[in-house]
Amino acid sequence: MLDATNGEEDPSGLEVAAETNRRNEMRSSIATLRANPKYSDFLILCGEHIFPAHKAIICSQSDFFAKVFDSHFSEACTGRIRLPDHPLVVLLLLDYLYTSDYTFYLDYDFPASFLAEGQTPPGDLVDRLHCCELSVHIHMFLLADRLLIRGLKNLAKQKFADTLRKASFPTVYPRAVREVYTMTSIHIHHQLLRDVVVDFTLDALHSHGERSHFDPNFPRHILEEFPEFAQDLTAKLVDEWVEDEKSMASDLMQIAEYFRLC
């Protein structure tokens, strides 16, 4: 980096670049461990699949794993932990723990939950992929919540929201609502994901004139099928109305004060 005053390289810029390179090298080294089981010191078992892992990497990010290996449980002695989740979700979990990110793709014959619940998959291939991607992010959110990995939980929530915004409203949205409210509970930690669905619903209702893929016939059956969703949506609508009333009252008071001073 050149110093604009004398045309020479800026020492501070070189230091920043060097520090960035060192950080990138460290990230690369940690990511490399993910694919190299040579120095792994415990195994994650998932169905018929075995995933080597490193306590120093995993336990420093997950209070669940840390407590397991700091205890006298059999897993701490055997160095083997079995997770009941789908192998793809566990694989993406490890991707995150070693790289601070994960990317959706289909593997291990991943079944979207809506299939298991008896829903028919969308006929359109893109819609079907969006349903599968949303399902992956829901599973990642719930797994992160269970394993006490806050960063992954927030990332999965954001990825779910991003996917929902680009998916088809009439086709994918009802399935997303159904899956979220089927797989989550009223637990306060799960409410974070439910809030994403409710906020998206309000945004879609308020801006439907600008959404080319919005179906004017709102899927009311979802409200009947999931009273908890209807309750959450109603609560948010009431909150919005109260805030609007407060804002209007404040504006009227300012106008009245203005005329009083005139």
XYZ file of N, CA and C in Angstrom:
786
model
N 0.854 -1.196 0.000
C 0.000 0.000 0.000
C 0.882 1.235 0.000
N 0.611 2.207 -0.887
C 1.422 3.404 -1.018
C 0.897 4.513 -0.131
N 1.863 5.270 0.463
C 1.521 6.461 1.234
C 1.307 7.601 0.255
N 0.141 8.225 0.283
C -0.197 9.265 -0.690
C 0.702 10.480 -0.564
N 1.344 10.670 0.586
C 2.148 11.878 0.797
C 3.517 11.789 0.153
N 4.136 10.616 0.174
C 5.493 10.508 -0.366
C 5.662 9.398 -1.390
N 4.585 8.723 -1.713
C 4.662 7.679 -2.724
C 5.306 6.399 -2.242
N 5.679 6.324 -0.957
C 6.298 5.122 -0.417
C 5.229 4.226 0.208
N 5.620 2.982 0.432
C 4.672 2.044 1.024
C 4.377 2.435 2.466
N 3.108 2.387 2.825
C 2.666 2.739 4.169
C 2.948 1.570 5.109
N 3.824 1.770 6.126
C 4.164 0.668 7.043
C 2.937 0.097 7.749
N 2.011 0.977 8.136
C 0.821 0.489 8.829
C -0.016 -0.399 7.918
N -0.077 -0.038 6.625
C -0.812 -0.854 5.669
C -0.184 -2.219 5.494
N 1.150 -2.259 5.487
C 1.859 -3.534 5.371
C 1.599 -4.411 6.591
N 1.548 -3.782 7.771
C 1.290 -4.542 8.992
C -0.117 -5.136 8.978
N -1.065 -4.351 8.503
C -2.443 -4.851 8.412
C -2.527 -6.016 7.441
N -1.857 -5.876 6.291
C -1.862 -6.945 5.288
C -1.215 -8.210 5.840
N -0.101 -8.028 6.575
C 0.592 -9.180 7.152
C -0.282 -9.874 8.190
N -0.961 -9.073 9.013
C -1.852 -9.634 10.028
C -3.003 -10.387 9.374
N -3.546 -9.831 8.286
C -4.625 -10.497 7.557
C -4.154 -11.825 6.986
N -2.938 -11.833 6.439
C -2.381 -13.073 5.885
C -2.213 -14.132 6.966
N -1.735 -13.696 8.144
C -1.543 -14.654 9.235
C -2.878 -15.250 9.677
N -3.892 -14.395 9.747
C -5.215 -14.889 10.138
C -5.767 -15.867 9.101
N -5.565 -15.541 7.825
C -6.041 -16.424 6.760
C -5.314 -17.764 6.794
N -4.017 -17.715 7.079
C -3.249 -18.958 7.174
C -3.733 -19.809 8.340
N -4.048 -19.145 9.458
C -4.553 -19.877 10.619
C -5.903 -20.519 10.296
N -6.788 -19.756 9.669
C -8.095 -20.314 9.289
C -7.927 -21.490 8.334
N -7.006 -21.346 7.399
C -6.761 -22.412 6.434
C -6.233 -23.661 7.130
N -5.353 -23.469 8.112
C -4.792 -24.608 8.843
C -5.875 -25.339 9.625
N -6.748 -24.557 10.269
C -7.836 -25.173 11.033
C -8.796 -25.907 10.102
N -9.107 -25.288 8.963
C -10.004 -25.926 8.000
C -9.394 -27.210 7.451
N -8.068 -27.228 7.312
C -7.384 -28.420 6.805
C -7.553 -29.593 7.760
N -7.585 -29.306 9.060
C -7.776 -30.369 10.044
C -9.089 -31.103 9.826
N -10.056 -30.373 9.301
C -11.389 -30.942 9.069
C -11.322 -32.161 8.161
N -10.442 -32.113 7.177
C -10.359 -33.198 6.197
C -9.266 -34.209 6.534
N -8.519 -33.959 7.610
C -7.396 -34.835 7.957
C -7.621 -35.443 9.338
N -7.996 -36.710 9.405
C -8.288 -37.336 10.694
C -7.044 -37.736 11.486
N -5.863 -37.445 10.966
C -4.623 -37.917 11.592
C -4.516 -37.491 13.050
N -4.856 -36.239 13.338
C -4.693 -35.728 14.698
C -6.021 -35.614 15.453
N -7.065 -36.221 14.940
C -8.358 -36.166 15.631
C -8.278 -36.958 16.941
N -9.056 -36.520 17.930
C -9.004 -37.194 19.232
C -10.375 -37.634 19.741
N -11.406 -37.535 18.905
C -12.677 -38.163 19.242
C -13.507 -38.316 17.972
N -14.558 -39.127 18.070
C -15.394 -39.436 16.911
C -16.848 -39.068 17.195
N -17.495 -38.521 16.179
C -18.933 -38.266 16.247
C -19.623 -39.325 15.397
N -20.490 -40.101 16.011
C -21.200 -41.165 15.317
C -22.600 -40.682 14.974
N -22.988 -40.929 13.739
C -24.301 -40.480 13.272
C -24.838 -41.529 12.309
N -25.758 -42.347 12.801
C -26.223 -43.449 11.971
C -25.060 -44.377 11.668
N -24.840 -44.646 10.399
C -23.723 -45.490 9.988
C -22.471 -44.678 9.672
N -22.531 -43.374 9.855
C -21.423 -42.499 9.490
C -20.591 -42.135 10.718
N -19.283 -41.987 10.480
C -18.338 -41.626 11.536
C -17.578 -40.380 11.101
N -17.577 -39.364 11.959
C -16.901 -38.099 11.650
C -15.802 -37.845 12.684
N -14.533 -37.893 12.262
C -13.440 -37.560 13.188
C -13.487 -36.074 13.543
N -13.102 -35.738 14.764
C -13.124 -34.339 15.195
C -12.025 -34.093 16.221
N -11.850 -32.824 16.564
C -10.787 -32.401 17.473
C -11.398 -31.638 18.642
N -11.106 -32.093 19.854
C -11.689 -31.469 21.045
C -11.345 -29.987 21.135
N -10.110 -29.633 20.813
C -9.683 -28.235 20.935
C -10.522 -27.318 20.048
N -10.935 -27.826 18.895
C -11.738 -27.028 17.963
C -13.204 -27.028 18.376
N -13.715 -28.202 18.707
C -15.148 -28.355 18.962
C -15.554 -27.835 20.339
N -14.827 -28.247 21.366
C -15.227 -27.905 22.736
C -15.101 -26.418 23.035
N -14.204 -25.739 22.339
C -14.044 -24.303 22.568
C -15.222 -23.501 22.020
N -16.050 -24.141 21.184
C -17.194 -23.449 20.589
C -18.541 -23.984 21.058
N -18.527 -25.140 21.696
C -19.776 -25.770 22.126
C -19.706 -26.139 23.601
N -20.548 -25.515 24.416
C -20.589 -25.847 25.840
C -21.067 -27.276 26.053
N -21.890 -27.768 25.141
C -22.375 -29.144 25.259
C -21.213 -30.132 25.186
N -20.405 -30.033 24.137
C -19.273 -30.943 23.991
C -18.268 -30.748 25.121
N -18.055 -29.504 25.533
C -17.109 -29.235 26.617
C -17.548 -29.933 27.901
N -18.842 -29.860 28.222
C -19.346 -30.483 29.443
C -19.256 -32.001 29.362
N -19.491 -32.549 28.183
C -19.406 -34.003 28.014
C -17.998 -34.497 28.297
N -16.998 -33.836 27.729
C -15.622 -34.306 27.886
C -15.003 -33.896 29.217
N -15.634 -32.956 29.926
C -15.158 -32.596 31.263
C -15.836 -33.427 32.345
N -16.679 -34.358 31.932
C -17.456 -35.151 32.878
C -16.891 -36.562 32.977
N -17.626 -37.394 33.707
C -17.254 -38.806 33.832
C -18.190 -39.687 33.003
N -18.858 -39.090 32.023
C -19.726 -39.870 31.150
C -18.892 -40.848 30.328
N -19.549 -41.883 29.852
C -18.840 -42.898 29.065
C -18.241 -42.303 27.801
N -18.895 -41.277 27.235
C -18.380 -40.645 26.014
C -17.005 -40.038 26.241
N -16.787 -39.511 27.447
C -15.485 -38.913 27.749
C -14.398 -39.979 27.803
N -14.772 -41.182 28.206
C -13.795 -42.278 28.300
C -13.546 -42.933 26.945
N -14.594 -43.117 26.171
C -14.455 -43.811 24.888
C -14.035 -42.883 23.754
N -14.271 -41.577 23.928
C -13.959 -40.643 22.846
C -14.928 -40.768 21.688
N -16.144 -41.223 21.985
C -17.169 -41.382 20.950
C -18.482 -40.761 21.426
N -19.052 -39.915 20.588
C -20.335 -39.291 20.891
C -21.291 -39.570 19.741
N -22.460 -40.080 20.079
C -23.459 -40.373 19.044
C -24.519 -39.276 19.033
N -24.773 -38.736 17.848
C -25.810 -37.726 17.671
C -26.954 -38.329 16.857
N -28.201 -38.033 17.217
C -29.356 -38.626 16.536
C -29.757 -37.889 15.266
N -29.011 -36.858 14.899
C -29.404 -36.001 13.785
C -29.048 -36.626 12.437
N -29.561 -36.012 11.376
C -29.262 -36.481 10.027
C -27.779 -36.243 9.723
N -27.110 -37.182 9.040
C -25.679 -37.038 8.750
C -25.313 -35.745 8.029
N -26.175 -35.287 7.111
C -25.863 -34.047 6.401
C -25.806 -32.872 7.367
N -26.714 -32.837 8.317
C -26.744 -31.746 9.292
C -25.489 -31.778 10.162
N -25.058 -32.962 10.559
C -23.834 -33.088 11.354
C -22.615 -32.687 10.528
N -22.611 -33.055 9.265
C -21.506 -32.676 8.380
C -21.412 -31.159 8.259
N -22.547 -30.495 8.080
C -22.556 -29.034 7.979
C -22.213 -28.389 9.318
N -22.588 -29.038 10.410
C -22.183 -28.562 11.733
C -20.665 -28.506 11.836
N -20.010 -29.563 11.400
C -18.548 -29.598 11.450
C -17.942 -28.576 10.495
N -18.564 -28.399 9.340
C -18.093 -27.357 8.418
C -18.067 -26.010 9.125
N -19.123 -25.723 9.863
C -19.181 -24.436 10.571
C -18.108 -24.353 11.654
N -17.958 -25.400 12.442
C -17.019 -25.365 13.557
C -15.572 -25.215 13.100
N -15.287 -25.649 11.870
C -13.914 -25.542 11.358
C -13.702 -24.337 10.448
N -14.772 -23.743 9.949
C -14.615 -22.633 8.994
C -15.462 -21.406 9.336
N -16.300 -21.490 10.361
C -17.206 -20.408 10.766
C -18.323 -20.160 9.748
N -18.595 -21.135 8.891
C -19.669 -20.996 7.911
C -20.064 -22.385 7.426
N -21.201 -22.459 6.774
C -21.594 -23.698 6.112
C -22.416 -23.338 4.887
N -22.390 -24.206 3.895
C -23.079 -23.964 2.632
C -24.053 -25.103 2.360
N -25.268 -24.751 2.026
C -26.288 -25.765 1.767
C -25.978 -26.559 0.506
N -26.113 -27.845 0.596
C -26.117 -28.734 -0.565
C -26.789 -30.028 -0.126
N -27.165 -30.839 -1.071
C -27.849 -32.089 -0.758
C -26.871 -33.248 -0.788
N -26.919 -34.071 0.226
C -26.047 -35.238 0.315
C -26.668 -36.215 1.312
N -26.146 -37.421 1.355
C -26.622 -38.442 2.278
C -28.126 -38.662 2.149
N -28.645 -38.456 0.934
C -30.072 -38.668 0.684
C -30.924 -37.897 1.687
N -30.588 -36.619 1.865
C -31.285 -35.803 2.871
C -32.770 -35.694 2.551
N -33.613 -36.098 3.489
C -35.067 -35.958 3.274
C -35.576 -34.690 3.943
N -36.267 -33.852 3.210
C -36.896 -32.685 3.821
C -38.000 -33.173 4.753
N -38.179 -32.495 5.861
C -39.138 -32.938 6.873
C -40.561 -32.990 6.344
N -40.872 -32.094 5.393
C -42.262 -32.079 4.924
C -42.627 -33.384 4.228
N -41.631 -34.103 3.713
C -41.923 -35.400 3.112
C -42.323 -36.399 4.192
N -41.563 -36.387 5.303
C -41.844 -37.311 6.390
C -43.195 -37.021 7.034
N -43.638 -35.772 6.957
C -44.908 -35.398 7.565
C -46.084 -35.634 6.625
N -45.811 -36.191 5.453
C -46.897 -36.515 4.553
C -47.247 -35.437 3.559
N -46.516 -34.337 3.554
C -46.778 -33.298 2.567
C -46.228 -33.720 1.211
N -46.895 -33.314 0.189
C -46.385 -33.591 -1.147
C -45.346 -32.542 -1.505
N -44.213 -32.940 -2.076
C -43.183 -31.966 -2.442
C -43.653 -31.110 -3.607
N -43.158 -29.878 -3.715
C -43.535 -29.019 -4.844
C -43.131 -29.656 -6.161
N -43.918 -29.428 -7.190
C -43.594 -29.977 -8.496
C -42.424 -29.263 -9.145
N -42.289 -27.962 -8.870
C -41.207 -27.178 -9.448
C -39.897 -27.515 -8.751
N -38.833 -27.752 -9.533
C -37.549 -28.165 -8.971
C -36.954 -27.094 -8.066
N -37.031 -25.824 -8.482
C -36.483 -24.737 -7.665
C -37.221 -24.648 -6.332
N -38.546 -24.764 -6.378
C -39.329 -24.738 -5.140
C -38.938 -25.898 -4.233
N -38.698 -27.047 -4.842
C -38.329 -28.217 -4.046
C -36.975 -28.009 -3.374
N -36.029 -27.420 -4.101
C -34.711 -27.138 -3.524
C -34.816 -26.119 -2.394
N -35.655 -25.106 -2.580
C -35.841 -24.113 -1.517
C -36.436 -24.760 -0.268
N -37.376 -25.673 -0.452
C -37.950 -26.378 0.688
C -36.886 -27.186 1.421
N -36.036 -27.866 0.659
C -34.963 -28.651 1.265
C -33.969 -27.751 1.992
N -33.637 -26.611 1.373
C -32.684 -25.695 2.002
C -33.255 -25.135 3.303
N -34.512 -24.737 3.288
C -35.140 -24.243 4.512
C -35.131 -25.315 5.595
N -35.378 -26.543 5.183
C -35.377 -27.650 6.131
C -33.999 -27.832 6.754
N -32.951 -27.732 5.948
C -31.584 -27.847 6.462
C -31.311 -26.765 7.501
N -31.682 -25.533 7.197
C -31.410 -24.430 8.121
C -32.197 -24.588 9.424
N -33.406 -25.126 9.337
C -34.188 -25.380 10.552
C -33.480 -26.420 11.413
N -33.027 -27.498 10.777
C -32.302 -28.537 11.509
C -31.021 -27.984 12.126
N -30.317 -27.128 11.382
C -29.080 -26.538 11.895
C -29.370 -25.648 13.100
N -30.431 -24.878 13.025
C -30.820 -24.003 14.137
C -31.099 -24.826 15.395
N -31.877 -25.886 15.256
C -32.244 -26.706 16.403
C -31.043 -27.455 16.964
N -30.162 -27.933 16.088
C -28.957 -28.624 16.553
C -28.043 -27.655 17.296
N -27.872 -26.459 16.756
C -27.032 -25.452 17.410
C -27.606 -25.069 18.770
N -28.926 -24.998 18.856
C -29.564 -24.683 20.137
C -29.299 -25.785 21.152
N -29.377 -27.013 20.708
C -29.169 -28.146 21.606
C -27.715 -28.280 22.042
N -26.788 -27.989 21.128
C -25.361 -28.122 21.428
C -24.759 -26.838 21.985
N -25.600 -25.818 22.172
C -25.163 -24.550 22.782
C -24.065 -23.882 21.961
N -24.360 -23.683 20.665
C -23.430 -22.998 19.761
C -24.149 -21.754 19.249
N -23.971 -20.649 19.941
C -24.751 -19.449 19.650
C -24.487 -18.913 18.249
N -23.224 -18.892 17.836
C -22.892 -18.350 16.522
C -23.575 -19.102 15.396
N -23.582 -20.417 15.478
C -24.229 -21.240 14.452
C -25.742 -21.043 14.484
N -26.288 -20.903 15.657
C -27.733 -20.689 15.785
C -28.157 -19.404 15.086
N -27.410 -18.337 15.308
C -27.725 -17.060 14.655
C -27.517 -17.135 13.148
N -26.467 -17.844 12.726
C -26.192 -17.981 11.294
C -27.297 -18.774 10.607
N -27.725 -19.869 11.218
C -28.791 -20.687 10.634
C -30.087 -19.890 10.532
N -30.370 -19.093 11.550
C -31.575 -18.253 11.516
C -31.508 -17.263 10.362
N -30.336 -16.658 10.156
C -30.182 -15.685 9.077
C -30.290 -16.351 7.713
N -29.675 -17.521 7.567
C -29.746 -18.240 6.294
C -31.183 -18.673 6.002
N -31.903 -19.060 7.035
C -33.311 -19.424 6.859
C -34.103 -18.220 6.356
N -33.884 -17.061 6.978
C -34.600 -15.842 6.577
C -34.261 -15.452 5.145
N -32.990 -15.543 4.780
C -32.567 -15.181 3.420
C -33.205 -16.103 2.384
N -33.255 -17.392 2.697
C -33.851 -18.355 1.764
C -35.352 -18.141 1.643
N -36.005 -17.848 2.753
C -37.453 -17.633 2.738
C -37.816 -16.428 1.879
N -36.974 -15.386 1.924
C -37.257 -14.172 1.151
C -37.184 -14.406 -0.352
N -36.352 -15.336 -0.788
C -36.201 -15.561 -2.223
C -37.074 -16.706 -2.733
N -37.739 -17.404 -1.834
C -38.553 -18.555 -2.231
C -39.949 -18.111 -2.662
N -40.651 -19.005 -3.329
C -42.013 -18.733 -3.802
C -42.981 -18.644 -2.624
N -43.743 -17.555 -2.568
C -44.679 -17.383 -1.446
C -45.811 -18.411 -1.470
N -46.543 -18.564 -2.566
C -47.693 -19.482 -2.538
C -47.301 -20.941 -2.408
N -46.088 -21.295 -2.855
C -45.701 -22.706 -2.862
C -44.858 -23.097 -1.653
N -43.834 -22.316 -1.364
C -42.860 -22.683 -0.335
C -43.250 -22.154 1.044
N -43.780 -20.954 1.091
C -44.084 -20.312 2.379
C -44.963 -21.168 3.297
N -46.107 -21.714 2.821
C -46.932 -22.522 3.732
C -46.175 -23.719 4.289
N -45.328 -24.333 3.470
C -44.553 -25.480 3.936
C -43.544 -25.050 4.995
N -42.951 -23.862 4.812
C -41.982 -23.355 5.785
C -42.653 -23.101 7.134
N -43.827 -22.493 7.101
C -44.568 -22.246 8.344
C -44.879 -23.567 9.034
N -45.355 -24.514 8.253
C -45.739 -25.810 8.809
C -44.536 -26.503 9.447
N -43.400 -26.466 8.771
C -42.230 -27.171 9.298
C -41.685 -26.486 10.550
N -41.624 -25.165 10.540
C -41.111 -24.448 11.710
C -41.984 -24.706 12.929
N -43.293 -24.589 12.764
C -44.185 -24.737 13.914
C -44.402 -26.190 14.308
N -44.036 -27.122 13.445
C -44.091 -28.534 13.808
C -42.843 -28.937 14.581
N -41.692 -28.413 14.166
C -40.421 -28.851 14.739
C -39.996 -28.042 15.958
N -40.569 -26.868 16.158
C -40.188 -26.048 17.303
C -41.297 -26.047 18.347
N -40.964 -25.509 19.507
C -41.932 -25.433 20.601
C -42.051 -23.984 21.053
N -42.822 -23.755 22.121
C -42.986 -22.399 22.637
C -41.788 -21.990 23.483
N -40.774 -22.850 23.536
C -39.547 -22.519 24.274
C -38.989 -21.206 23.751
N -38.529 -20.358 24.656
C -38.080 -19.020 24.268
C -36.953 -19.063 23.246
N -36.092 -20.087 23.313
C -34.996 -20.197 22.354
C -35.512 -20.500 20.949
N -36.582 -21.269 20.851
C -37.164 -21.595 19.550
C -37.937 -20.421 18.968
N -38.363 -19.508 19.832
C -39.166 -18.380 19.376
C -38.409 -17.527 18.367
N -37.075 -17.542 18.435
C -36.267 -16.771 17.490
C -36.582 -17.163 16.052
N -36.713 -18.459 15.807
C -36.999 -18.923 14.452
C -38.457 -18.665 14.082
N -39.341 -18.828 15.036
C -40.753 -18.526 14.776
C -40.934 -17.045 14.440
N -40.160 -16.195 15.102
C -40.258 -14.755 14.832
C -39.882 -14.429 13.391
N -38.932 -15.184 12.835
C -38.545 -14.961 11.440
C -39.741 -15.186 10.527
N -40.476 -16.268 10.769
C -41.650 -16.584 9.952
C -42.729 -15.515 10.118
N -42.969 -15.100 11.353
C -44.009 -14.095 11.616
C -43.634 -12.758 10.986
N -42.375 -12.340 11.163
C -41.933 -11.060 10.588
C -42.012 -11.083 9.066
N -41.643 -12.221 8.472
C -41.732 -12.348 7.017
C -43.188 -12.255 6.565
N -44.077 -12.881 7.326
C -45.502 -12.839 6.993
C -46.027 -11.406 7.009
N -45.669 -10.660 8.043
C -46.109 -9.264 8.134
C -45.553 -8.440 6.983
N -44.282 -8.667 6.658
C -43.673 -7.935 5.549
C -44.377 -8.257 4.237
N -44.703 -9.539 4.043
C -45.386 -9.944 2.808
C -46.779 -9.332 2.724
N -47.468 -9.278 3.841
C -48.815 -8.702 3.851
C -48.792 -7.198 3.605
N -47.783 -6.530 4.151
C -47.698 -5.077 3.999
C -47.240 -4.661 2.611
N -46.430 -5.492 1.964
C -45.829 -5.088 0.686
C -46.231 -5.988 -0.463
N -47.375 -6.645 -0.359
C -47.744 -7.630 -1.385
C -47.891 -7.011 -2.764
N -48.174 -5.724 -2.821
C -48.307 -5.098 -4.133
C -47.000 -5.024 -4.883
N -45.879 -5.126 -4.142
C -44.563 -5.031 -4.760
C -43.956 -6.404 -5.013
N -44.627 -7.455 -4.569
C -44.069 -8.801 -4.696
C -44.766 -9.520 -5.845
N -44.000 -9.783 -6.890
C -44.590 -10.392 -8.082
C -45.057 -11.816 -7.828
N -44.473 -12.470 -6.814
C -44.844 -13.860 -6.578
C -45.778 -14.003 -5.378
N -46.333 -12.893 -4.914
C -47.250 -12.957 -3.772
C -48.633 -13.426 -4.225
N -49.181 -14.363 -3.494
C -50.524 -14.856 -3.786
C -51.526 -14.049 -2.962
N -52.414 -13.293 -3.614
C -53.369 -12.472 -2.857
C -54.283 -13.300 -1.964
N -54.423 -14.578 -2.287
C -55.228 -15.453 -1.445
C -54.341 -16.029 -0.344
N -54.271 -15.320 0.779
C -53.411 -15.755 1.878
C -53.833 -17.146 2.350
N -52.869 -18.045 2.563
C -53.205 -19.416 2.982
C -53.770 -19.451 4.398
N -55.057 -19.120 4.534
C -55.689 -19.039 5.852
C -55.697 -20.385 6.575
N -55.593 -21.459 5.810
C -55.622 -22.776 6.443
C -54.453 -22.958 7.399
N -53.350 -22.232 7.155
C -52.195 -22.317 8.044
C -52.555 -21.770 9.427
N -53.358 -20.703 9.450
C -53.777 -20.123 10.726
C -54.644 -21.103 11.510
N -55.487 -21.844 10.792
C -56.348 -22.819 11.455
C -55.553 -24.052 11.877
N -54.579 -24.412 11.054
C -53.794 -25.614 11.339
C -52.847 -25.408 12.516
N -52.326 -24.185 12.645
C -51.361 -23.903 13.713
C -51.813 -22.686 14.522
N -52.630 -22.911 15.545
C -53.113 -21.802 16.379
C -51.977 -20.990 16.997
N -50.842 -21.648 17.283
C -49.714 -20.916 17.865
C -49.173 -19.886 16.876
N -49.163 -20.236 15.593
C -48.737 -19.277 14.577
C -49.727 -18.120 14.500
N -51.016 -18.438 14.521
C -52.042 -17.392 14.494
C -51.908 -16.471 15.702
N -51.595 -17.056 16.856
C -51.431 -16.262 18.071
C -50.208 -15.349 17.968
N -49.086 -15.896 17.483
C -47.873 -15.088 17.327
C -48.092 -13.954 16.334
N -48.770 -14.271 15.228
C -49.026 -13.262 14.200
C -49.943 -12.167 14.743
N -50.965 -12.563 15.470
C -51.888 -11.588 16.050
C -51.172 -10.680 17.046
N -50.309 -11.272 17.871
C -49.570 -10.486 18.863
C -48.691 -9.438 18.188
N -48.025 -9.834 17.087
C -47.179 -8.883 16.367
C -48.017 -7.774 15.729
N -49.169 -8.144 15.187
C -50.055 -7.141 14.585
C -50.532 -6.132 15.631
N -50.864 -6.626 16.816
C -51.294 -5.735 17.897
C -50.151 -4.816 18.311
N -48.938 -5.391 18.421
C -47.773 -4.575 18.772
C -47.555 -3.467 17.745
N -47.692 -3.812 16.463
C -47.536 -2.809 15.408
C -48.597 -1.712 15.540
N -49.831 -2.121 15.811
C -50.919 -1.147 15.933
C -50.670 -0.204 17.105
N -50.208 -0.765 18.230
C -49.927 0.060 19.409
C -48.825 1.062 19.107
N -47.763 0.603 18.432
C -46.665 1.506 18.091
C -47.135 2.606 17.148
N -47.983 2.235 16.189
C -48.518 3.246 15.261
C -49.352 4.284 16.007
N -50.156 3.812 16.959
C -50.985 4.732 17.738
C -50.119 5.670 18.574
N -49.053 5.115 19.159
C -48.146 5.945 19.951
C -47.484 7.000 19.074
N -47.061 6.577 17.888
C -46.406 7.508 16.970
C -47.365 8.608 16.536
N -48.615 8.212 16.244
C -49.608 9.200 15.829
C -49.904 10.178 16.964
N -50.016 9.661 18.189
C -50.278 10.527 19.339
C -49.133 11.503 19.556
N -47.905 11.006 19.376
C -46.738 11.873 19.530
C -46.734 12.977 18.490
N -47.076 12.620 17.247
C -47.127 13.630 16.178
C -48.196 14.686 16.475
N -49.356 14.247 16.953
C -50.434 15.188 17.268
C -50.035 16.132 18.400
N -49.309 15.592 19.379
C -48.861 16.428 20.490
C -47.870 17.487 20.013
N -46.980 17.092 19.092
C -46.013 18.051 18.555
C -46.720 19.146 17.757
N -47.743 18.758 16.990
C -48.503 19.749 16.211
C -49.241 20.703 17.148
N -49.854 20.142 18.196
C -50.579 20.976 19.156
C -49.640 21.945 19.853
N -48.460 21.456 20.215
C -47.474 22.318 20.866
C -47.019 23.423 19.931
N -46.881 23.092 18.654
C -46.461 24.100 17.671
C -47.488 25.235 17.587
N -48.778 24.855 17.495
C -49.820 25.884 17.395
C -49.973 26.663 18.708
N -49.675 26.007 19.833
C -49.772 26.709 21.115
C -48.728 27.818 21.217
N -47.542 27.529 20.618
C -46.461 28.512 20.682
C -46.622 29.621 19.654
N -47.438 29.378 18.643
C -47.602 30.396 17.589
C -48.427 31.590 18.081
